[in-house]
Short mmCIF file of C-alpha atoms and ligand atoms in Angstrom, two decimals:
data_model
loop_
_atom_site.label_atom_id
_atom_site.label_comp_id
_atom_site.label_asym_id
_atom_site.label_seq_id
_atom_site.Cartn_x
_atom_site.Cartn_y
_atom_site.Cartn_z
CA UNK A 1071 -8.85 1.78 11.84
CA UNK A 1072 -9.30 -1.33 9.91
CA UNK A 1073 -12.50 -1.65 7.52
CA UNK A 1074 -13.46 -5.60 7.54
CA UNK A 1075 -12.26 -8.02 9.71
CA UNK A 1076 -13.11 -10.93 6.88
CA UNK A 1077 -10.59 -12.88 5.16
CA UNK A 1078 -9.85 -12.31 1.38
CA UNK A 1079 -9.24 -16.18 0.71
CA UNK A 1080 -12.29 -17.76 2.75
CA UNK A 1081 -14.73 -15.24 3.86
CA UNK A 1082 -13.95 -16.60 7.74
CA UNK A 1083 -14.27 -13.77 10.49
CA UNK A 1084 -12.02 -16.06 12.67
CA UNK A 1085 -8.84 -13.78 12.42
CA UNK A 1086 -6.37 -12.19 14.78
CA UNK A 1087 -4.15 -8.88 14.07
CA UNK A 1088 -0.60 -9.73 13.23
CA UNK A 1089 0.45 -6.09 13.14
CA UNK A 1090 -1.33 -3.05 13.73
CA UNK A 1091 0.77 0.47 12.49
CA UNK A 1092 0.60 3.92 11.35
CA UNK A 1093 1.77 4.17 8.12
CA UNK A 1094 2.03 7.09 5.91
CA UNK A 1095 1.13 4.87 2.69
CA UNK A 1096 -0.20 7.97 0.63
CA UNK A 1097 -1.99 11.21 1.97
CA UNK A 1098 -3.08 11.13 4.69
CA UNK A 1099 -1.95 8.34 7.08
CA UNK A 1100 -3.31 5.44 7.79
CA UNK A 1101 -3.66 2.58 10.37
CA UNK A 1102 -1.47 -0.58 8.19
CA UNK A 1103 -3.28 -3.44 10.40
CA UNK A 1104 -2.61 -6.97 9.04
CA UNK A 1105 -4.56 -9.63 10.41
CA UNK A 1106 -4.27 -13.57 9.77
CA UNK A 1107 -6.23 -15.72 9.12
CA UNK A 1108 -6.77 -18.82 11.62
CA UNK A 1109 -8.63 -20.57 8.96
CA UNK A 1110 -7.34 -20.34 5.82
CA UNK A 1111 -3.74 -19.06 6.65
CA UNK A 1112 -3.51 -16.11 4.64
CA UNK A 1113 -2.42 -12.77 5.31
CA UNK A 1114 -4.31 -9.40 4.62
CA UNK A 1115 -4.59 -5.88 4.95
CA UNK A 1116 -7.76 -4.70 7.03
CA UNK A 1117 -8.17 -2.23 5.15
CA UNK A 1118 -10.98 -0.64 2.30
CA UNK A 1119 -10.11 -1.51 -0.82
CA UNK A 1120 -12.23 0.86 -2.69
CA UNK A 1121 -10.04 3.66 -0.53
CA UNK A 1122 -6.94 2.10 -2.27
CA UNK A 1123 -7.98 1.44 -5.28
CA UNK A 1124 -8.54 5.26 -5.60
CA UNK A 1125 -5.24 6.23 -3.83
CA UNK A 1126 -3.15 3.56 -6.33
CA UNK A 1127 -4.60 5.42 -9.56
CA UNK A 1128 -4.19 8.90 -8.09
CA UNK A 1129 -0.06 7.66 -7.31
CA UNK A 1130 0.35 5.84 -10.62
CA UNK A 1131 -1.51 9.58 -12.39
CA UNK A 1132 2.05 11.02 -10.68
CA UNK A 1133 4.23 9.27 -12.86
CA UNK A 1134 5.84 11.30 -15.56
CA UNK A 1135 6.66 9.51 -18.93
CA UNK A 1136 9.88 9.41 -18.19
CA UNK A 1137 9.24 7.67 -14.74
CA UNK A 1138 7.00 4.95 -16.76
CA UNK A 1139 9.70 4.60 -19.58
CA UNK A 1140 12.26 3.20 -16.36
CA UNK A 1141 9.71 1.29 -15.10
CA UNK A 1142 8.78 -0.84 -18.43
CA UNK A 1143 11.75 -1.44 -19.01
CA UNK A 1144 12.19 -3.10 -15.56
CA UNK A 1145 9.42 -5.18 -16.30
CA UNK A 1146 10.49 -6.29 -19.22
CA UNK A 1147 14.17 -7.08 -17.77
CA UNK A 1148 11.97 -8.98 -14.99
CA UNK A 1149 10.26 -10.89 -17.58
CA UNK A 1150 12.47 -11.79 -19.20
CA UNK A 1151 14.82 -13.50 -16.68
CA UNK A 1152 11.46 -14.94 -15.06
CA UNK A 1153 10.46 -16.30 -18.96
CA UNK A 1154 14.19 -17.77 -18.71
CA UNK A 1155 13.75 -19.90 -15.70
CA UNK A 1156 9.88 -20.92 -17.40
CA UNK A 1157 11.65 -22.38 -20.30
CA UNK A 1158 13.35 -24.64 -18.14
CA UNK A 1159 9.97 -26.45 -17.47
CA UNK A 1160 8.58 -25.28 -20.68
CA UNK A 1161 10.64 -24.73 -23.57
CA UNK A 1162 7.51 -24.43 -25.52
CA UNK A 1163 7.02 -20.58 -23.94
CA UNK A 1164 9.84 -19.42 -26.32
CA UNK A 1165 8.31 -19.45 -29.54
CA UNK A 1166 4.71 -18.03 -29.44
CA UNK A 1167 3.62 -18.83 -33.17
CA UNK A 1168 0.91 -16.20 -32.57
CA UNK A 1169 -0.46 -17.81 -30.10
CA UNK A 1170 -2.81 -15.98 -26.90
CA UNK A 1171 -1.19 -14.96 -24.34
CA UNK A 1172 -2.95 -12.24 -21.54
CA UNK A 1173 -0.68 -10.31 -18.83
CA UNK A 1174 -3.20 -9.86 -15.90
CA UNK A 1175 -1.66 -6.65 -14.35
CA UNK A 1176 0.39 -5.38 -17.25
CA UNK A 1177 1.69 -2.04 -15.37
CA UNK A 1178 3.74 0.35 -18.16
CA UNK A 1179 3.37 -3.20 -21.07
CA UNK A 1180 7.13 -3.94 -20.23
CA UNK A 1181 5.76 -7.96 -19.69
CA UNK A 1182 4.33 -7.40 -23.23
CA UNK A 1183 6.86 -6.38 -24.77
CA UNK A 1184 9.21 -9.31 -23.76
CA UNK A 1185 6.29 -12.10 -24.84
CA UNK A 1186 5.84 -10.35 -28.21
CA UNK A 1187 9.94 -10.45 -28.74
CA UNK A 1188 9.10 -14.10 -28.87
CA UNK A 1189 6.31 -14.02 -31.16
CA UNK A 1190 2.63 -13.89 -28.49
CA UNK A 1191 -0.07 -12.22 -29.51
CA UNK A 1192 -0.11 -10.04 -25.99
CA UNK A 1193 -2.72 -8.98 -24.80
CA UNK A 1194 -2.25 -6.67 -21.55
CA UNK A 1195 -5.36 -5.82 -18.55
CA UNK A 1196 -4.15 -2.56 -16.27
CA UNK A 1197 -6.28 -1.23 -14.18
CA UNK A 1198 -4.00 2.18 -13.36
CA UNK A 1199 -4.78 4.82 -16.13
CA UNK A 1200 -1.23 6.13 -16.62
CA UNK A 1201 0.83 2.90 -17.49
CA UNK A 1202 -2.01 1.60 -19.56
CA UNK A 1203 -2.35 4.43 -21.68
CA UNK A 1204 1.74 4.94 -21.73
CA UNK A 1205 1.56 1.47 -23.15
CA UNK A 1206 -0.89 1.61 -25.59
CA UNK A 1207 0.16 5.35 -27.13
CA UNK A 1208 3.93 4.89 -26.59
CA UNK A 1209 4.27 1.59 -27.28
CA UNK A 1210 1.72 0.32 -29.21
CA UNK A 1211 0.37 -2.47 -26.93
CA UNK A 1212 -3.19 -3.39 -26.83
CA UNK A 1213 -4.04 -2.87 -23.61
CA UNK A 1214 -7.51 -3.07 -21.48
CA UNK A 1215 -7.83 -0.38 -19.12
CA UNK A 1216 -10.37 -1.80 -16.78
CA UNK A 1217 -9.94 -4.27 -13.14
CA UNK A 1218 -9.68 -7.74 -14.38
CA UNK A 1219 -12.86 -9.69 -13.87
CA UNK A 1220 -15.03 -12.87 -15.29
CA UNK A 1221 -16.06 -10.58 -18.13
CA UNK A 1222 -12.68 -8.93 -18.77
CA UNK A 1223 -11.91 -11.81 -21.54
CA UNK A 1224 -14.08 -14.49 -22.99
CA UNK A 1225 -13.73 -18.39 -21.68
CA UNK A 1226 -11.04 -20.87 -23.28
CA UNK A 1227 -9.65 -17.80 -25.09
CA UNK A 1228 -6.02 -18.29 -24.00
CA UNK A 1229 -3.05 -19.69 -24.40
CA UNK A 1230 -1.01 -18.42 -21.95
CA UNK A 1231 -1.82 -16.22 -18.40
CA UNK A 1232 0.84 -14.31 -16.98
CA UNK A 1233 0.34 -13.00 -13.71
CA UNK A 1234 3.22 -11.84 -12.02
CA UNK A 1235 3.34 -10.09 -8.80
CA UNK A 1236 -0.59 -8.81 -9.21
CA UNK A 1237 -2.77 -11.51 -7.51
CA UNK A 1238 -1.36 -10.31 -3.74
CA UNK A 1239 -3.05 -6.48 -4.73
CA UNK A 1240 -6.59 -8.20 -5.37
CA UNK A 1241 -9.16 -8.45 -3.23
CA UNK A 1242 -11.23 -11.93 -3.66
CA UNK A 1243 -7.44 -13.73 -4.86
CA UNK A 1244 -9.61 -16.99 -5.16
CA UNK A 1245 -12.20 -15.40 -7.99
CA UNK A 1246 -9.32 -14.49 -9.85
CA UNK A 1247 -7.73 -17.78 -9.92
CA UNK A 1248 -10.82 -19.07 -10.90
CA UNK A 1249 -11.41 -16.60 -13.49
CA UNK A 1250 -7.66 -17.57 -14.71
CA UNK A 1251 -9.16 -21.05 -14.89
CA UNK A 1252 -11.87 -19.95 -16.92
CA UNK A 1253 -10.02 -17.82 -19.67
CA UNK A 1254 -7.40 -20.46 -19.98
CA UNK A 1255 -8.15 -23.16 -22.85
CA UNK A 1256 -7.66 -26.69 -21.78
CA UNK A 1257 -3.93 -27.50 -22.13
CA UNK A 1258 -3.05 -24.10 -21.24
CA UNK A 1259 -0.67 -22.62 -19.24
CA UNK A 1260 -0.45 -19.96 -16.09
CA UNK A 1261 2.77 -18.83 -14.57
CA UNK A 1262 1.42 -16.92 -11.63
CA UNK A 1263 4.24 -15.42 -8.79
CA UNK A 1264 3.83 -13.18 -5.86
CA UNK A 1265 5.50 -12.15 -2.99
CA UNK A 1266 6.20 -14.44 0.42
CA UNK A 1267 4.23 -12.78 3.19
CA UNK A 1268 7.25 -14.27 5.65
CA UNK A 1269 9.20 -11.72 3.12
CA UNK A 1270 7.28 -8.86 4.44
CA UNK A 1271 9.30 -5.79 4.99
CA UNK A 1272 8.95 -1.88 5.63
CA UNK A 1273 8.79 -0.98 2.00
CA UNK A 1274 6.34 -3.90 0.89
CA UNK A 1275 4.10 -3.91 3.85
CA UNK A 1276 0.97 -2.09 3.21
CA UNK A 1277 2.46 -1.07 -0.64
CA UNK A 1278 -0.72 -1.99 -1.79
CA UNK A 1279 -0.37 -5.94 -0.76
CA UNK A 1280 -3.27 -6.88 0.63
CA UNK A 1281 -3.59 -10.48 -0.05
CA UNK A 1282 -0.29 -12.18 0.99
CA UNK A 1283 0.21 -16.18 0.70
CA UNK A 1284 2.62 -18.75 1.85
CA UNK A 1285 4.02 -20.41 -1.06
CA UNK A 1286 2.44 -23.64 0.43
CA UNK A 1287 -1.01 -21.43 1.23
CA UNK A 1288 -0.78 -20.62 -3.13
CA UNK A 1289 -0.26 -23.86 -4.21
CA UNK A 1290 -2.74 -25.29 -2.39
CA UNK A 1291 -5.38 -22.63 -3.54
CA UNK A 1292 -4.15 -23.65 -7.26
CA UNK A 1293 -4.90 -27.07 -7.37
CA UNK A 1294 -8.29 -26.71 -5.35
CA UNK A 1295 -9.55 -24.22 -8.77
CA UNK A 1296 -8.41 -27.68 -10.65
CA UNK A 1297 -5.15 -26.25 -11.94
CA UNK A 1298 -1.92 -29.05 -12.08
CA UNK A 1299 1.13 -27.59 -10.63
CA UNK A 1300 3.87 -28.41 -12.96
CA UNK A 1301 6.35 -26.78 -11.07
CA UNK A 1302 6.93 -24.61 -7.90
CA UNK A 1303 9.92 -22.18 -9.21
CA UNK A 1304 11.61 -20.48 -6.29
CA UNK A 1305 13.20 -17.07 -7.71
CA UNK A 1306 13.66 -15.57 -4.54
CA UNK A 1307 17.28 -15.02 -5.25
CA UNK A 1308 16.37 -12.52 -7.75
CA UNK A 1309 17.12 -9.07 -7.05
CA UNK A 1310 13.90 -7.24 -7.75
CA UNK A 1311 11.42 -10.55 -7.19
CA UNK A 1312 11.26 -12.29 -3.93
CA UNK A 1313 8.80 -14.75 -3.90
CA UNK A 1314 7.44 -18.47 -5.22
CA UNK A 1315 5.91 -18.59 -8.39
CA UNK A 1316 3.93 -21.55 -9.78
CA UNK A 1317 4.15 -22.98 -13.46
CA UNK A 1318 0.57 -24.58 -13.61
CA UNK A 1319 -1.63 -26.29 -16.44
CA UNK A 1320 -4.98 -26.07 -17.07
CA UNK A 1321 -5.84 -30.20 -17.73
CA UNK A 1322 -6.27 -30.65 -21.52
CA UNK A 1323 -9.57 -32.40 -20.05
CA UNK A 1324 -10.82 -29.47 -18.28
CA UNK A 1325 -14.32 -29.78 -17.97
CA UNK A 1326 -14.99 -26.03 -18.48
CA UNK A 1327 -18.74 -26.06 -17.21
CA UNK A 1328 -17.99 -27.58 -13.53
CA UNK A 1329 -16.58 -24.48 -12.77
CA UNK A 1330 -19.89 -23.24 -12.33
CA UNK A 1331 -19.24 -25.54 -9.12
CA UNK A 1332 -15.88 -23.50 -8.08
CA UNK A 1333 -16.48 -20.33 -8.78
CA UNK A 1334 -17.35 -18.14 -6.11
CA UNK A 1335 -16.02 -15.15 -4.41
CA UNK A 1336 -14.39 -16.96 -1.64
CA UNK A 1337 -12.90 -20.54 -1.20
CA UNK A 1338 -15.68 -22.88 -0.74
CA UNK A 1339 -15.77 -24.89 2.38
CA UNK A 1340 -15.25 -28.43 0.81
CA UNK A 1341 -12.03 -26.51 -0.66
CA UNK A 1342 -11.40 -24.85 2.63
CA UNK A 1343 -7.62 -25.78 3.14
CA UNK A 1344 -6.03 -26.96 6.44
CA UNK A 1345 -4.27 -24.50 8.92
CA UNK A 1346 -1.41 -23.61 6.58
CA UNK A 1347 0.78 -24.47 9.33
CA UNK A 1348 2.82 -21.03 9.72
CA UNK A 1349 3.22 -20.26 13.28
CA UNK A 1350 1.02 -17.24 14.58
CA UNK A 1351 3.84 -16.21 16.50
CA UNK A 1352 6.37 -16.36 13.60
CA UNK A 1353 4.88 -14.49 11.12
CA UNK A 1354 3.99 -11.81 13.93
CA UNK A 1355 7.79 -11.34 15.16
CA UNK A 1356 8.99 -11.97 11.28
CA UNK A 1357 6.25 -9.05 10.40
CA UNK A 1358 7.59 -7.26 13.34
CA UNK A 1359 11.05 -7.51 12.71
CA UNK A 1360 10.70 -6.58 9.20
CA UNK A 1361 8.94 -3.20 10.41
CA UNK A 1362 11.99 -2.45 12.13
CA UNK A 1363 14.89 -3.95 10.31
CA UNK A 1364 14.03 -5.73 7.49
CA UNK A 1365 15.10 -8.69 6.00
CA UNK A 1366 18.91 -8.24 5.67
CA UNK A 1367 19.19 -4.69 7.60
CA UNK A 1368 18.78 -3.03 5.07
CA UNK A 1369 15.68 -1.42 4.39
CA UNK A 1370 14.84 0.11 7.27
CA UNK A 1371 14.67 3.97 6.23
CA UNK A 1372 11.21 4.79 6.11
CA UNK A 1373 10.54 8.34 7.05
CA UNK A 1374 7.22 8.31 8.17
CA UNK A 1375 6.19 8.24 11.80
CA UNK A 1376 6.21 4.93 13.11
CA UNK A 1377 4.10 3.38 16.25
CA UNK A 1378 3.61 -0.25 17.05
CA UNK A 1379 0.99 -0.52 19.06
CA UNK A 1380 1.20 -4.12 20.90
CA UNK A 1381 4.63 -4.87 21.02
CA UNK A 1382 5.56 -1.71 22.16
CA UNK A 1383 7.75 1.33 20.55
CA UNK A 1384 9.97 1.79 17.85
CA UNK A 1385 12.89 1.87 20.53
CA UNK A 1386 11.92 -1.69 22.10
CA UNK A 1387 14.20 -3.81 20.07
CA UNK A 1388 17.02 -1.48 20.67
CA UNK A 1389 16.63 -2.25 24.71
CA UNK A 1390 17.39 -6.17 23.71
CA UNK A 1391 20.70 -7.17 24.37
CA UNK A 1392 23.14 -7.49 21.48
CA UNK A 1393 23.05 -10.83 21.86
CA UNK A 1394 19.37 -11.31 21.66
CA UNK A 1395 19.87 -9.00 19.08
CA UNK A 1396 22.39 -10.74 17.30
CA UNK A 1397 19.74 -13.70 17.58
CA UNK A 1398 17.15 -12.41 16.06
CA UNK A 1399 18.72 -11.00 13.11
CA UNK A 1400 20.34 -14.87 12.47
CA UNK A 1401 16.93 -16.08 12.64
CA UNK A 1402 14.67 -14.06 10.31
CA UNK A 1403 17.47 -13.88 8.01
CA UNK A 1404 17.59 -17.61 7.30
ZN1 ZN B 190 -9.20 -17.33 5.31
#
């Protein structure tokens, strides 16, 4: 069963289980129990993180080169259509003139790749063994091999933080944005996107995604480390990313040493954030009905042994009428 019953964001032990599962994540099974939180609003898996920390390197060890070759060059497809819709807001991102820029999660260095194409000086942090050192032997990146932390990178080093899809698979989300803070320089910039937790379906529930936000829940965490959001970017519509991403600035201002102030494991309580004003009962049936379903029908194929424990079996939603049925499939899909 679950591990902690405190929340990732705020430290608050005022939660309630959203969803509580078997799972067969990676050897053996577990329990995939998500709980909210009635503080803060954000969504996490109760479960220990050192436990999948160690089960995420020992899948990513499993990847042959060929596997990793497929995969960078996804992310660098990614990047590149997400460093399309940046330039929008910031045509300054396309010529890098050298500059810093660090990829905070840099998988198999496809990210890297893509910022170098436009002249960064890329810098990648990986914390899985394999893609790191695919990167830096096939490629040529320079890669750290090592979880991001304060000490990962020195303060006001950077021009540019790209964090994309990495902040929901850490633990304390709100020391990392801080420590994004940090690294930046004043004037810099951080695109940071992850997935919507009202996006939650079979594949990406429990895939490692333990802290999930609201986009409202993200922004609000942004501006409380000090950042200015320049602009929300919804890329939803993409086919591999579903979720908001943020195009924020670090205040050319930035007084650097207040952070002292800020930074802290878990949202401090003159930060603490109103309810984030998702329904309880939505994001349970939305989490529910992405167990079974998913968003669009179409990813429900999991072959692992399902059992929902409080709403009933897998063979419930089947005893709904089709009309009910019909319903329900109109409503999460909007
Ligand atoms: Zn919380």
């Amino acid at each position: 069963m679950g591990q902690q019953t405190v929340c990732n964001l705020c430290g608050s032990a005022y939660t309630q289980v959203l969803l509580s599962a078997r799972k067969q994540l990676h050897a053996p099974q577990h329990w995939v129990i998500y709980r909210l939180c009635k503080r803060c609003g954000l969504t996490f898996l109760d479960l220990d993180y050192t436990v999948w920390l160690a089960t995420y390197a020992d899948d990513m060890a499993e990847h042959s080169a060929d596997a990793l070759e497929r995969y960078s060059a996804q992310e660098e497809t990614e990047t590149q259509s997400a460093l399309h819709d940046i330039a929008r807001l910031l045509p300054d991102i396309q010529v890098g003139r050298g500059r810093q820029m660090v990829d905070v999660g840099a998988g198999a260095g496809g990210s890297l790749r893509a910022f170098q194409g436009l002249g960064w000086e890329a810098t990648g942090v990986e914390v899985a063994q394999a893609p790191a050192h695919f990167a830096r032997e096939q490629l040529g990146l320079t890669v750290l091999q090592e979880p991001y932390t304060r000490a990962t990178l020195k303060a006001e080093s950077v021009d540019f933080l790209y964090s994309y899809h990495t902040l929901e698979h850490l633990p304390r989300p709100y020391r990392t944005l801080t420590d994004f803070y940090l690294h930046l320089k004043p004037g810099g910039h951080l695109y940071v996107e992850v997935p919507d937790v009202r996006d939650l379906n079979i594949y990406h529930m429990g895939f490692g995604h333990i802290s999930m936000f609201t986009p409202r829940l993200l922004h609000q965490c942004l501006e409380a480390c000090g950042f200015e959001i320049i602009a929300p970017l919804d890329r939803s519509w993409t086919p591999n990313s579903f979720g908001p991403g943020f195009l924020c600035l670090k205040p050319a201002r930035a007084k650097t040493k207040e952070l002292n102030l800020i930074r802290s494991d878990y949202l401090p309580p003159e930060q603490l954030l109103r309810w984030s004003g998702e329904s309880a009962w939505a994001l349970r049936w939305q989490l529910w009905y992405g167990f079974h379903i998913g968003r669009g029908g179409e990813a429900f194929s999991w072959r692992a042994p399902l059992n929902i424990l409080w709403v009933g079996t897998k063979t419930a939603i089947k005893r709904v009428s089709p009309r009910s049925f019909a319903w329900l499939k109109k409503v999460f899909r909007s």
